[in-house]
Backbone as numpy.savetxt, mean C-alpha at the origin, in Angstrom:
# Nx Ny Nz CAx CAy CAz Cx Cy Cz
28.56 -0.87 18.82 29.39 0.31 19.31 28.46 1.77 18.92
26.98 1.61 19.19 26.18 2.63 19.06 26.09 3.44 20.45
26.16 4.62 20.58 25.78 5.34 21.91 24.48 5.64 21.67
23.60 4.87 22.44 22.22 5.38 22.23 21.89 6.69 23.09
22.52 7.11 23.88 22.32 8.40 24.53 22.59 9.55 23.66
23.12 9.32 22.45 23.34 10.42 21.70 22.19 10.46 20.67
21.30 9.70 20.60 20.13 9.73 19.66 19.08 10.25 20.41
18.75 11.48 20.15 17.70 12.31 20.85 16.57 12.82 20.01
16.91 13.08 18.73 15.96 13.66 17.88 16.13 12.76 16.59
15.01 13.25 15.69 14.96 12.63 14.29 16.31 12.93 13.41
16.92 14.01 13.71 18.30 14.28 13.04 19.24 13.34 13.24
19.23 12.64 14.55 20.23 11.77 15.04 20.05 10.31 14.55
19.08 10.20 13.66 18.75 8.79 13.20 19.97 8.13 12.41
20.68 8.97 11.54 21.67 8.60 10.65 22.94 7.93 11.62
22.83 8.11 12.94 23.83 7.44 13.68 23.47 6.03 13.87
22.26 5.53 13.49 22.04 4.07 13.42 22.21 3.72 12.21
22.82 2.27 12.02 22.91 1.51 10.71 21.44 1.34 10.17
21.40 0.90 8.83 20.21 0.66 8.20 19.97 -0.80 8.30
18.80 -1.41 8.04 18.46 -2.59 8.07 17.93 -3.06 6.71
18.17 -4.17 6.16 17.60 -4.37 4.88 16.82 -5.73 4.89
16.06 -6.03 3.74 15.33 -7.29 3.65 16.05 -8.47 3.77
17.34 -8.47 3.15 18.38 -9.61 3.46 18.45 -9.97 4.91
18.58 -8.94 5.69 18.81 -9.16 7.16 17.54 -9.87 7.63
16.35 -9.41 7.52 15.21 -10.03 7.90 15.09 -11.62 7.27
15.32 -11.72 6.30 15.37 -13.08 5.51 16.30 -13.95 6.15
17.45 -13.57 6.66 18.57 -14.45 6.93 18.26 -14.68 8.59
17.93 -13.73 9.28 17.72 -13.76 10.53 16.37 -13.47 11.18
15.29 -14.10 10.52 14.02 -13.50 10.90 13.55 -13.39 12.38
13.85 -14.72 12.95 13.52 -14.69 14.23 14.23 -13.91 15.26
15.43 -13.36 14.77 16.27 -12.61 15.75 15.76 -11.28 15.95
14.74 -10.74 15.14 14.04 -9.54 15.14 12.83 -9.56 16.16
12.58 -10.68 16.52 11.28 -10.72 17.49 11.68 -10.17 18.80
10.79 -9.29 19.31 11.09 -8.55 20.50 10.18 -8.84 21.76
9.49 -9.91 21.58 8.51 -10.31 22.66 8.57 -11.82 22.71
8.18 -12.40 23.91 8.20 -14.03 24.00 7.17 -14.38 22.91
7.26 -15.70 22.52 6.36 -16.12 21.61 4.97 -16.23 22.28
4.86 -16.37 23.52 3.48 -16.48 24.05 2.59 -15.08 23.89
3.28 -14.14 23.53 2.61 -12.78 23.23 2.18 -12.83 21.89
2.58 -13.61 20.98 2.11 -13.62 19.48 0.68 -14.07 19.46
-0.25 -13.24 18.83 -1.51 -13.43 18.44 -1.67 -13.99 17.24
-0.94 -13.38 16.11 -1.20 -13.51 14.80 0.26 -13.75 14.08
0.33 -14.69 13.12 1.56 -14.74 12.32 1.11 -14.40 10.90
1.77 -13.31 10.45 1.64 -12.79 9.05 3.10 -13.08 8.28
2.76 -12.98 6.94 4.02 -13.13 6.13 3.97 -12.13 4.83
5.17 -11.59 4.55 5.38 -11.24 3.33 5.10 -11.84 2.01
4.87 -11.19 0.91 4.44 -11.96 -0.34 5.64 -12.69 -0.85
6.81 -12.26 -0.61 8.04 -12.91 -1.21 8.35 -12.49 -2.50
7.86 -11.21 -3.04 8.09 -10.71 -4.18 9.72 -10.76 -4.65
10.56 -10.35 -3.74 11.86 -10.21 -4.00 12.69 -11.13 -3.10
12.26 -12.42 -2.99 13.01 -13.47 -2.35 12.04 -14.32 -1.55
12.63 -15.07 -0.43 11.84 -15.81 0.50 10.94 -14.92 1.27
9.77 -15.44 1.56 8.78 -14.63 2.53 9.39 -14.39 3.83
9.00 -13.40 4.56 9.66 -12.95 6.00 8.29 -13.12 6.76
8.32 -13.75 7.83 7.28 -13.86 8.77 7.17 -12.64 9.55
6.18 -11.93 9.86 5.88 -10.73 10.71 4.93 -11.12 11.79
5.29 -11.22 13.09 4.16 -11.82 14.00 3.76 -10.51 14.69
2.63 -10.67 15.05 1.86 -9.57 15.73 1.24 -9.72 17.20
1.47 -8.89 18.14 0.86 -9.10 19.40 -0.49 -8.36 19.41
-1.37 -8.61 20.31 -2.65 -7.87 20.51 -2.52 -6.51 20.14
-1.45 -5.73 20.89 -1.34 -4.34 20.56 -0.92 -3.86 19.18
-0.32 -4.88 18.50 0.01 -4.59 17.10 -1.22 -4.88 16.33
-2.14 -5.77 16.55 -3.43 -5.72 15.91 -4.12 -4.54 16.12
-4.08 -4.05 17.27 -4.93 -2.84 17.54 -4.32 -1.43 16.80
-2.98 -1.58 16.62 -2.33 -0.59 16.01 -2.70 -0.63 14.45
-2.76 -1.89 13.93 -2.98 -2.06 12.43 -4.48 -1.64 12.14
-5.43 -1.79 13.17 -6.62 -1.28 12.79 -6.59 0.17 12.85
-6.01 0.99 13.79 -6.02 2.23 13.81 -5.31 2.86 12.68
-4.24 2.11 12.04 -3.59 2.47 10.88 -4.69 2.77 9.70
-5.31 1.65 9.57 -6.40 1.48 8.50 -7.63 2.44 8.69
-7.82 2.49 9.99 -9.02 3.58 10.33 -8.64 4.90 9.88
-7.62 5.33 10.05 -7.07 6.62 9.54 -6.90 6.58 7.88
-6.47 5.59 7.42 -6.38 5.39 6.08 -7.67 5.49 5.34
-8.81 4.83 5.82 -10.02 4.91 5.13 -10.71 6.21 5.24
-10.57 6.84 6.37 -11.01 8.13 6.60 -10.49 9.06 5.74
-9.17 8.85 5.50 -8.49 9.70 4.60 -8.92 9.65 3.11
-9.29 8.36 2.88 -9.80 8.12 1.43 -11.37 8.32 1.42
-11.87 9.43 2.18 -13.19 9.79 2.08 -14.27 8.74 2.32
-13.76 7.99 3.65 -14.70 6.83 4.14 -15.41 7.43 5.22
-16.56 6.65 5.57 -17.47 7.07 6.52 -18.26 5.93 7.04
-18.89 6.06 8.36 -19.74 4.80 8.78 -20.80 4.37 7.79
-21.12 5.47 7.14 -22.28 5.06 6.13 -21.98 4.31 4.81
-20.54 4.00 4.81 -20.36 3.27 3.72 -20.35 1.76 3.90
-20.18 1.10 2.80 -20.29 -0.28 2.84 -19.16 -0.74 2.00
-18.20 -1.56 2.32 -16.98 -1.87 1.52 -17.05 -3.39 1.06
-16.83 -3.66 -0.14 -16.74 -4.90 -0.74 -15.25 -5.28 -0.69
-14.85 -6.36 0.02 -13.32 -6.54 0.20 -13.17 -7.69 -0.88
-12.33 -7.36 -2.15 -12.11 -8.16 -3.28 -10.59 -8.83 -3.09
-10.22 -9.12 -1.79 -8.95 -9.49 -1.69 -8.78 -10.73 -0.60
-7.70 -11.26 -0.60 -7.58 -12.44 0.28 -7.57 -12.05 1.92
-8.40 -12.80 2.66 -8.22 -12.78 3.92 -7.80 -13.87 4.55
-6.97 -14.65 3.96 -6.26 -15.85 4.61 -4.78 -15.96 4.18
-4.15 -16.92 4.20 -2.86 -17.03 3.90 -1.83 -16.20 4.34
-2.03 -15.84 5.71 -1.07 -14.88 6.30 -0.96 -13.51 5.71
-1.94 -13.26 5.01 -1.88 -11.85 4.30 -2.36 -10.81 5.17
-1.35 -9.98 5.60 -1.71 -9.03 6.74 -2.70 -7.92 6.19
-2.63 -7.50 4.87 -3.60 -6.38 4.40 -4.84 -6.82 4.61
-5.30 -8.00 4.46 -6.75 -8.50 4.63 -7.08 -8.23 6.04
-6.35 -8.58 6.94 -6.83 -8.30 8.38 -6.83 -6.75 8.69
-5.88 -6.06 8.23 -5.83 -4.50 8.37 -6.88 -3.96 7.88
-7.41 -4.12 6.63 -8.49 -3.54 5.91 -9.79 -3.78 6.75
-9.95 -5.05 6.97 -11.05 -5.56 7.74 -11.27 -4.81 8.99
-10.09 -4.79 9.87 -10.17 -4.27 11.16 -10.31 -2.58 11.23
-9.73 -1.99 10.13 -9.91 -0.52 9.93 -11.26 -0.14 9.70
-11.93 -0.86 8.71 -13.27 -0.62 8.40 -14.28 -0.85 9.48
-13.94 -2.00 10.31 -14.75 -2.36 11.42 -14.75 -1.07 12.51
-13.39 -0.63 12.64 -13.31 0.26 13.69 -13.92 1.71 13.12
-14.02 1.97 11.97 -14.84 3.10 11.39 -16.31 2.99 11.52
-16.61 1.82 11.77 -18.01 1.55 11.91 -18.88 1.41 10.55
-18.25 1.23 9.45 -18.77 1.01 8.15 -19.03 -0.59 7.83
-19.92 -0.73 6.91 -20.24 -2.29 6.53 -19.08 -2.98 5.83
-19.14 -4.03 5.96 -17.86 -5.07 5.37 -18.63 -6.28 4.61
-18.25 -6.40 3.45 -18.63 -7.68 2.73 -17.25 -8.43 2.40
-17.08 -9.52 2.99 -15.74 -10.30 2.81 -16.04 -11.23 1.84
-15.68 -10.87 0.52 -16.09 -11.86 -0.68 -14.77 -12.52 -1.04
-13.62 -11.73 -1.05 -12.49 -12.39 -1.37 -12.18 -12.12 -2.82
-10.99 -12.61 -3.49 -10.61 -12.29 -4.84 -11.31 -13.02 -6.03
-11.23 -12.69 -7.06 -11.57 -13.47 -8.23 -13.25 -13.54 -8.36
-13.66 -14.27 -9.38 -14.91 -14.69 -9.70 -15.85 -13.42 -9.96
-15.64 -12.87 -11.10 -16.39 -11.61 -11.44 -17.88 -11.61 -11.47
-18.47 -12.79 -11.72 -19.80 -13.00 -11.75 -20.47 -12.91 -10.36
-19.59 -13.57 -9.30 -20.15 -13.44 -7.88 -19.92 -12.01 -7.45
-18.85 -11.16 -7.76 -18.66 -10.01 -7.49 -19.77 -9.16 -7.81
-20.31 -9.16 -9.11 -21.20 -8.34 -9.58 -22.69 -8.64 -8.99
-22.89 -9.90 -8.92 -24.22 -10.37 -8.16 -24.31 -9.82 -6.65
-23.18 -9.90 -6.03 -23.10 -9.32 -4.68 -23.26 -7.78 -4.52
-22.72 -7.00 -5.69 -22.81 -5.68 -5.73 -24.40 -5.42 -5.91
-24.92 -6.04 -6.71 -26.42 -5.92 -7.04 -27.33 -6.22 -5.77
-26.85 -7.29 -5.17 -27.70 -7.75 -3.88 -27.40 -6.83 -2.66
-26.18 -6.45 -2.51 -26.09 -5.86 -1.04 -25.66 -4.36 -1.25
-25.44 -3.94 -2.52 -25.19 -2.63 -2.70 -24.16 -1.81 -2.01
-22.84 -2.30 -2.14 -21.70 -1.56 -1.37 -21.57 -0.35 -1.97
-20.93 0.53 -1.45 -20.59 2.06 -1.86 -19.11 2.15 -2.33
-18.50 1.01 -1.92 -16.89 1.20 -2.19 -16.44 -0.33 -2.34
-15.43 -0.53 -2.96 -14.77 -1.86 -3.16 -13.18 -1.55 -2.79
-12.68 -2.61 -2.52 -11.25 -2.70 -2.09 -10.68 -3.86 -3.00
-9.72 -3.55 -3.96 -9.35 -4.28 -5.09 -7.92 -4.01 -5.68
-7.47 -4.99 -6.30 -6.31 -4.72 -7.16 -6.72 -4.31 -8.46
-6.24 -3.05 -8.85 -6.73 -2.39 -10.16 -6.84 -3.32 -11.38
-5.77 -4.21 -11.58 -5.92 -5.07 -12.75 -7.19 -6.09 -12.72
-7.66 -6.13 -11.43 -8.78 -7.09 -11.35 -9.93 -6.36 -11.46
-10.12 -4.94 -11.22 -11.13 -4.22 -11.72 -11.34 -4.07 -13.16
-10.22 -4.09 -13.80 -10.38 -4.06 -15.18 -11.02 -5.36 -15.59
-10.94 -6.56 -15.06 -11.41 -7.74 -15.30 -13.06 -7.64 -15.04
-13.35 -6.85 -13.88 -14.71 -6.81 -13.64 -15.44 -5.94 -14.75
-14.90 -4.93 -15.10 -15.33 -4.03 -16.26 -15.52 -4.87 -17.67
-14.53 -5.69 -17.81 -14.58 -6.56 -18.99 -15.74 -7.44 -18.99
-16.01 -8.14 -17.75 -17.20 -8.95 -17.45 -18.59 -8.15 -17.59
-18.47 -6.99 -17.08 -19.71 -6.28 -17.01 -20.10 -5.93 -18.57
-19.01 -5.48 -19.16 -19.45 -5.07 -20.58 -19.85 -6.41 -21.50
-19.44 -7.49 -21.13 -19.76 -8.69 -21.90 -20.92 -9.16 -21.59
-21.59 -8.88 -20.35 -22.71 -9.38 -19.80 -23.90 -8.41 -19.68
-23.77 -7.21 -20.05 -24.73 -6.17 -20.25 -25.01 -5.69 -18.86
-24.10 -5.59 -18.10 -24.30 -4.96 -16.87 -23.88 -3.47 -16.83
-24.76 -2.60 -16.35 -24.65 -1.24 -16.41 -23.70 -0.70 -15.17
-22.37 -0.91 -15.25 -21.58 -0.64 -13.89 -21.87 0.71 -13.32
-22.20 1.66 -13.96 -22.26 3.07 -13.76 -23.69 3.26 -13.15
-24.64 2.28 -13.27 -25.83 2.43 -12.48 -25.95 1.80 -10.89
-24.77 1.19 -10.68 -24.70 0.57 -9.37 -24.55 1.42 -8.46
-24.42 0.75 -7.14 -24.19 1.63 -5.94 -22.75 2.05 -5.56
-21.81 1.38 -6.42 -20.44 1.66 -6.27 -19.79 3.04 -6.53
-19.29 3.69 -5.67 -18.82 5.14 -5.97 -17.34 5.22 -5.97
-16.65 4.45 -5.20 -15.02 4.54 -5.19 -14.48 3.17 -5.08
-13.18 3.22 -5.29 -12.41 2.12 -5.10 -11.12 2.28 -4.45
-10.65 1.58 -3.37 -9.44 1.69 -2.72 -8.61 0.67 -3.48
-7.59 1.18 -4.16 -6.75 0.30 -5.10 -5.38 -0.14 -4.23
-5.17 -1.29 -4.25 -4.10 -1.91 -3.65 -3.23 -2.54 -4.42
-1.83 -2.83 -4.24 -0.84 -3.56 -4.91 -0.50 -3.21 -6.04
-0.99 -2.34 -6.95 -0.61 -1.78 -8.08 -0.71 -0.25 -8.17
0.11 0.28 -9.07 0.18 1.77 -9.24 -1.04 2.21 -10.18
-1.61 3.25 -9.88 -2.91 3.86 -10.80 -2.55 5.19 -11.05
-1.23 5.66 -10.82 -0.81 7.06 -10.99 0.52 6.99 -11.48
0.92 8.13 -12.53 2.18 8.46 -12.79 2.76 9.04 -11.72
4.13 9.48 -11.78 4.74 10.22 -10.65 4.39 11.66 -10.53
3.61 12.15 -11.72 3.21 13.53 -11.48 1.76 13.61 -11.07
1.28 12.21 -10.46 -0.02 12.13 -9.89 -1.27 12.08 -10.86
-0.99 12.24 -12.21 -1.84 12.03 -13.23 -2.30 10.53 -13.33
-3.40 10.01 -13.62 -3.74 8.61 -13.84 -2.94 8.02 -14.68
-2.27 6.77 -14.51 -1.64 5.99 -15.73 -2.46 5.26 -16.37
-1.95 4.61 -17.37 -2.97 3.76 -18.30 -3.73 3.05 -17.61
-3.33 2.19 -16.66 -4.43 1.42 -15.95 -5.38 2.26 -15.13
-5.22 3.31 -14.52 -5.91 4.19 -14.00 -7.00 4.75 -14.84
-6.69 5.14 -16.15 -7.37 5.70 -17.08 -8.33 4.78 -17.64
-7.91 3.53 -17.84 -8.66 2.48 -18.42 -9.82 2.31 -17.52
-9.58 2.27 -16.22 -10.72 2.08 -15.38 -11.86 3.11 -15.33
-11.30 4.35 -15.25 -12.21 5.45 -14.90 -12.92 5.97 -16.34
-12.28 5.51 -17.31 -13.01 5.77 -18.81 -14.24 5.17 -18.94
-14.25 3.87 -18.33 -15.52 2.94 -18.33 -16.45 3.00 -17.11
-15.63 3.19 -15.93 -16.46 2.83 -14.86 -16.11 4.31 -14.01
-17.12 5.17 -13.84 -17.13 6.45 -13.49 -17.01 6.44 -11.83
-15.95 5.97 -11.34 -15.71 5.76 -9.82 -14.52 6.55 -9.39
-14.43 7.04 -8.15 -13.29 7.63 -7.63 -12.35 6.65 -7.15
-10.84 6.82 -7.72 -9.98 5.89 -7.33 -8.98 6.54 -6.38
-8.70 5.67 -5.24 -7.69 6.05 -4.19 -6.72 5.07 -4.24
-5.59 5.69 -4.45 -4.11 4.79 -4.45 -3.58 4.64 -2.92
-2.98 3.41 -2.60 -2.46 3.29 -1.39 -1.11 2.62 -1.71
-0.07 2.66 -0.62 1.15 2.15 -0.52 1.37 1.57 0.85
1.81 0.52 0.90 2.11 -0.23 2.26 2.99 -1.39 2.05
3.43 -1.92 3.19 4.19 -3.14 3.08 4.07 -3.96 4.42
4.21 -5.18 4.29 3.82 -5.89 5.46 4.67 -5.59 6.63
6.01 -5.20 6.29 7.05 -4.91 7.31 6.90 -3.72 8.07
6.27 -2.71 7.31 6.16 -1.26 7.93 4.79 -1.29 8.78
3.72 -2.22 8.52 2.54 -2.31 9.28 1.83 -1.13 9.27
1.95 -0.32 8.19 1.44 1.12 8.02 1.08 1.37 6.55
0.10 2.07 6.26 -0.28 2.47 4.99 -0.05 4.01 4.70
0.25 4.27 3.42 0.20 5.72 2.92 -0.95 5.78 1.96
-2.07 6.45 2.25 -3.27 6.45 1.35 -3.54 7.80 1.06
-4.04 7.85 -0.16 -4.52 9.26 -0.90 -5.80 9.64 -0.16
-5.89 11.01 -0.42 -7.22 11.91 0.07 -7.79 12.20 -1.14
-8.88 13.02 -1.13 -9.58 13.19 -2.32 -8.81 14.07 -3.38
-7.66 14.61 -2.93 -6.95 15.45 -3.64 -6.11 14.61 -4.79
-5.87 13.36 -4.37 -5.06 12.60 -5.26 -3.57 12.92 -5.48
-2.94 13.53 -4.50 -1.68 13.95 -4.60 -0.62 13.33 -3.70
-0.78 12.12 -3.55 0.28 11.40 -2.80 -0.42 10.56 -1.56
0.37 9.74 -0.98 -0.09 9.03 0.06 0.30 9.78 1.52
-0.63 9.85 2.16 -0.40 10.75 3.36 0.28 9.89 4.48
1.49 10.42 5.10 2.22 9.95 6.03 1.62 9.93 7.34
1.48 8.83 8.15 0.93 8.82 9.52 2.23 8.91 10.54
2.32 10.19 10.96 3.64 10.34 11.84 3.55 9.74 13.18
2.38 9.47 13.55 2.24 8.79 14.83 2.72 7.33 14.70
2.80 6.72 13.58 2.98 5.30 13.45 4.29 4.68 12.90
4.80 5.87 12.01 6.20 5.32 11.57 7.02 6.57 11.16
8.12 6.47 11.31 9.22 7.46 10.99 9.68 7.21 9.57
9.57 8.03 8.55 9.99 7.85 7.14 11.30 8.77 6.73
12.23 8.12 6.07 13.34 8.70 5.48 13.32 8.19 3.87
13.70 9.01 3.23 13.98 8.64 1.66 15.56 8.89 1.51
16.27 7.75 1.10 17.72 7.69 1.22 18.21 7.44 -0.17
19.43 8.09 -0.51 20.12 7.90 -1.68 21.01 6.61 -1.62
21.68 6.31 -2.65 22.69 5.28 -2.63 23.64 5.15 -1.55
23.90 6.35 -0.83 24.93 6.45 0.08 24.31 6.59 1.60
23.00 6.26 1.42 22.21 6.44 2.90 22.22 7.73 3.28
21.96 8.74 2.31 21.88 10.21 2.75 20.46 10.44 2.42
19.87 11.43 3.23 18.47 11.76 2.81 18.37 12.64 1.66
17.30 12.47 0.86 17.30 13.18 -0.43 16.10 14.28 -0.11
16.33 15.40 -1.06 15.23 16.49 -0.91 13.89 16.07 -1.38
12.92 16.86 -1.26 11.65 16.78 -1.92 11.66 16.54 -3.49
10.97 15.59 -3.96 10.78 15.55 -5.51 12.05 14.82 -6.03
12.75 14.23 -5.15 13.96 13.18 -5.62 13.84 11.95 -5.34
14.09 11.06 -6.22 13.94 9.66 -5.90 14.82 9.18 -4.89
14.27 8.37 -3.94 15.03 7.70 -2.80 14.47 6.56 -2.38
15.21 5.58 -1.71 14.66 4.36 -1.02 13.78 4.80 0.18
12.56 4.22 0.27 11.85 4.54 1.36 12.38 3.49 2.49
12.71 4.38 3.53 13.23 3.72 4.71 12.49 4.10 5.98
12.12 3.10 6.77 10.96 3.31 7.71 11.53 2.91 9.23
11.06 3.52 10.30 11.26 3.03 11.44 9.98 3.05 12.29
9.54 1.85 12.59 8.15 1.87 13.32 8.00 2.32 14.60
6.91 3.04 14.81 6.56 3.55 16.21 5.28 2.53 16.72
5.41 2.15 17.84 4.31 1.48 18.55 4.27 -0.08 18.17
5.12 -0.53 17.32 5.15 -1.84 17.05 5.89 -2.67 18.20
5.27 -3.76 18.73 5.80 -4.66 19.68 6.55 -5.83 19.20
5.79 -6.54 18.43 6.34 -7.80 18.26 7.67 -7.81 17.24
7.68 -7.24 16.18 8.78 -7.00 15.34 8.98 -5.61 14.84
9.38 -4.57 15.85 9.69 -3.31 15.44 11.00 -3.23 14.61
11.03 -2.11 13.67 12.13 -2.28 12.77 12.76 -0.82 12.85
14.17 -0.72 12.78 14.76 0.54 12.98 15.62 0.81 11.61
15.26 1.82 10.90 15.66 2.20 9.67 15.80 1.22 8.75
14.57 0.58 8.33 14.44 -0.63 7.48 14.32 -0.12 6.14
15.06 -0.46 5.21 15.13 0.01 3.83 14.15 -1.08 3.04
13.09 -0.50 2.66 12.12 -1.26 2.08 12.51 -1.86 0.55
13.30 -1.13 -0.07 13.78 -1.56 -1.43 12.83 -0.81 -2.56
11.93 -0.04 -1.99 10.90 0.69 -2.90 11.40 2.14 -3.10
11.51 2.57 -4.39 11.86 3.78 -4.65 10.81 4.98 -4.92
10.66 5.90 -4.09 9.56 6.95 -4.20 10.11 8.40 -4.29
9.28 9.35 -4.58 9.75 10.76 -4.09 8.77 11.27 -3.03
8.86 12.17 -2.42 8.01 13.00 -1.36 7.83 14.34 -1.69
6.60 14.80 -0.87 6.17 16.17 -1.07 6.13 16.68 0.37
6.63 17.81 0.89 6.58 18.27 2.14 5.66 19.39 2.37
5.12 19.84 1.23 4.29 21.07 1.36 2.84 20.70 1.85
1.96 21.45 2.60 0.60 21.01 2.92 -0.17 20.70 1.73
-1.00 19.67 1.98 -2.06 19.16 1.06 -3.30 20.12 1.16
-3.88 20.23 -0.29 -5.26 21.07 -0.27 -6.23 20.38 0.76
-6.16 19.21 1.25 -7.26 18.68 2.10 -6.98 19.24 3.56
-5.89 19.87 3.75 -5.67 20.45 5.16 -4.61 19.70 6.01
-4.16 18.60 5.52 -3.11 17.81 6.22 -1.85 18.31 5.88
-0.92 18.21 6.86 0.39 18.76 6.72 1.54 17.86 6.71
1.06 16.56 6.96 2.42 15.56 6.91 2.67 15.34 5.66
3.97 14.66 5.47 4.65 14.54 4.22 3.64 13.57 3.35
3.90 13.54 2.01 3.08 12.63 1.03 4.11 11.75 0.18
3.92 10.59 0.10 4.70 9.70 -0.93 4.12 9.60 -2.18
5.11 9.78 -3.19 4.59 9.63 -4.65 4.08 8.13 -4.86
3.50 7.76 -5.95 3.27 6.42 -6.46 4.83 5.84 -6.78
4.78 4.61 -6.25 5.94 3.78 -6.50 6.51 3.91 -7.86
8.02 4.41 -7.79 8.79 4.49 -9.01 9.13 3.06 -9.54
9.62 2.30 -8.47 10.15 0.91 -8.68 10.73 0.33 -7.66
11.29 -0.79 -7.94 11.96 -1.52 -6.57 13.57 -1.49 -7.05
14.21 -1.07 -5.94 15.56 -0.93 -6.10 16.33 -2.22 -6.86
15.81 -3.36 -6.34 16.46 -4.60 -6.84 16.01 -4.91 -8.16
15.13 -4.22 -8.92 14.73 -4.57 -10.16 15.21 -3.21 -11.13
15.97 -2.62 -10.57 16.41 -1.34 -11.41 17.35 -1.97 -12.36
17.10 -1.36 -13.59 17.94 -1.58 -14.94 18.58 -0.28 -15.28
19.99 -0.59 -15.67 20.72 0.55 -16.01 21.05 0.36 -17.65
20.27 1.21 -18.53 20.24 0.79 -19.91 20.63 2.12 -20.68
22.01 2.07 -21.19 22.42 3.15 -21.98 22.53 4.48 -21.17
22.92 4.29 -20.08 22.99 5.48 -19.03 21.59 5.97 -18.53
20.57 5.22 -18.74 19.25 5.59 -18.12 18.88 4.67 -17.19
18.26 5.13 -16.23 17.72 4.26 -15.10 16.11 3.79 -15.47
16.04 2.43 -15.58 14.54 2.03 -15.81 14.19 1.11 -14.92
12.76 0.96 -14.54 12.01 -0.08 -13.77 11.15 -0.73 -14.52
10.80 -2.09 -14.01 9.90 -2.77 -14.83 8.42 -2.21 -14.91
8.20 -1.18 -13.95 6.74 -0.61 -14.07 6.67 0.15 -15.53
7.66 0.70 -15.96 7.68 1.31 -17.15 7.20 0.22 -18.36
7.79 -0.81 -18.24 7.09 -1.89 -19.36 5.81 -2.13 -19.13
5.28 -2.34 -17.78 3.72 -2.48 -17.50 2.93 -1.50 -18.28
3.32 -0.19 -18.10 2.52 0.81 -18.62 2.56 0.77 -20.16
3.68 0.35 -20.92 3.83 0.30 -22.21 2.90 -0.84 -22.74
2.95 -1.95 -22.16 2.05 -3.22 -22.37 0.63 -3.03 -22.17
0.34 -2.30 -21.13 -1.06 -1.99 -20.83 -1.69 -1.13 -21.97
-0.81 -0.25 -22.69 -1.39 0.58 -23.69 -1.89 -0.05 -24.94
-1.27 -1.44 -25.14 -1.57 -2.10 -26.32 -3.03 -2.94 -26.18
-3.93 -2.52 -26.89 -5.34 -3.06 -26.89 -5.24 -4.65 -27.09
-4.21 -4.94 -28.07 -4.40 -6.24 -28.50 -3.84 -7.14 -27.52
-3.14 -6.65 -26.51 -2.58 -7.66 -25.30 -3.46 -7.56 -24.27
-3.96 -8.82 -23.96 -5.04 -8.87 -23.16 -4.39 -9.24 -21.72
-3.15 -9.77 -21.51 -2.60 -10.22 -20.17 -1.11 -10.37 -20.48
-0.29 -10.18 -19.56 1.13 -10.27 -19.54 1.65 -10.70 -18.26
3.03 -11.21 -18.52 3.97 -11.41 -17.28 5.19 -10.92 -17.71
5.69 -10.01 -16.73 7.07 -9.45 -16.94 8.06 -10.18 -15.86
């Protein structure tokens, strides 16, 4: 009972119902909007909050994904003269691996597809091929630092000048470096760039050199931050990141609630970009804990545990 003729501007989006991850998990194939013969690549979500969801991509979707990361790497001070060492999976239906590879290739920079793990091989490759940047999970960068210190490697004498950080927060909500970010930069004097993305949105929010939030790409996705009653929240107020994809063919999504809680800024950035910026992830809605009237997320525990020098690793 939706009158689609009444939906003409972004202000009319609330006339559409929201979609949630449960909908995608229960009726995954119902969201497919092209014949199966049009699908070129099958990717999958990580399954952090339940069973994985398959996200199929057409040829145009793959091109869009490359454009998304082309803009993202440009935003993160990338250039064709850079060489990126990819310390992440490029298999197992992992969309981000394809995205980073395609975006860097579109930018014309060099790529070293080394994959995750094996600190000794990572350092040997850095020494041999001299990448200017790495793409890695921040906690793995800490393992690289630990290996370097244990084996007499002068990390600050290497070619690496910056790191694109994926999968984990490196900043507090005020954009200062959190404990993880500080631990990295205190030892390895490189510039860190935070990113936020999800497989379902097929779009990334990436920091510029100002480090004041992930930049929205308005040509690729519509973003709303909604409260508990699905009403938009003002800037600097926590809300659930809700996205409507633009230009996606295989599995476009309308008002999809990601389950991620962030805030946003709408004032222009010092870099000159004027699109909205997302804060670091505050937490996931399904992991929210109400304790004595206070809202907590497990990310708070991560920071507390990371501060303890005697704790080498942990699982929450």
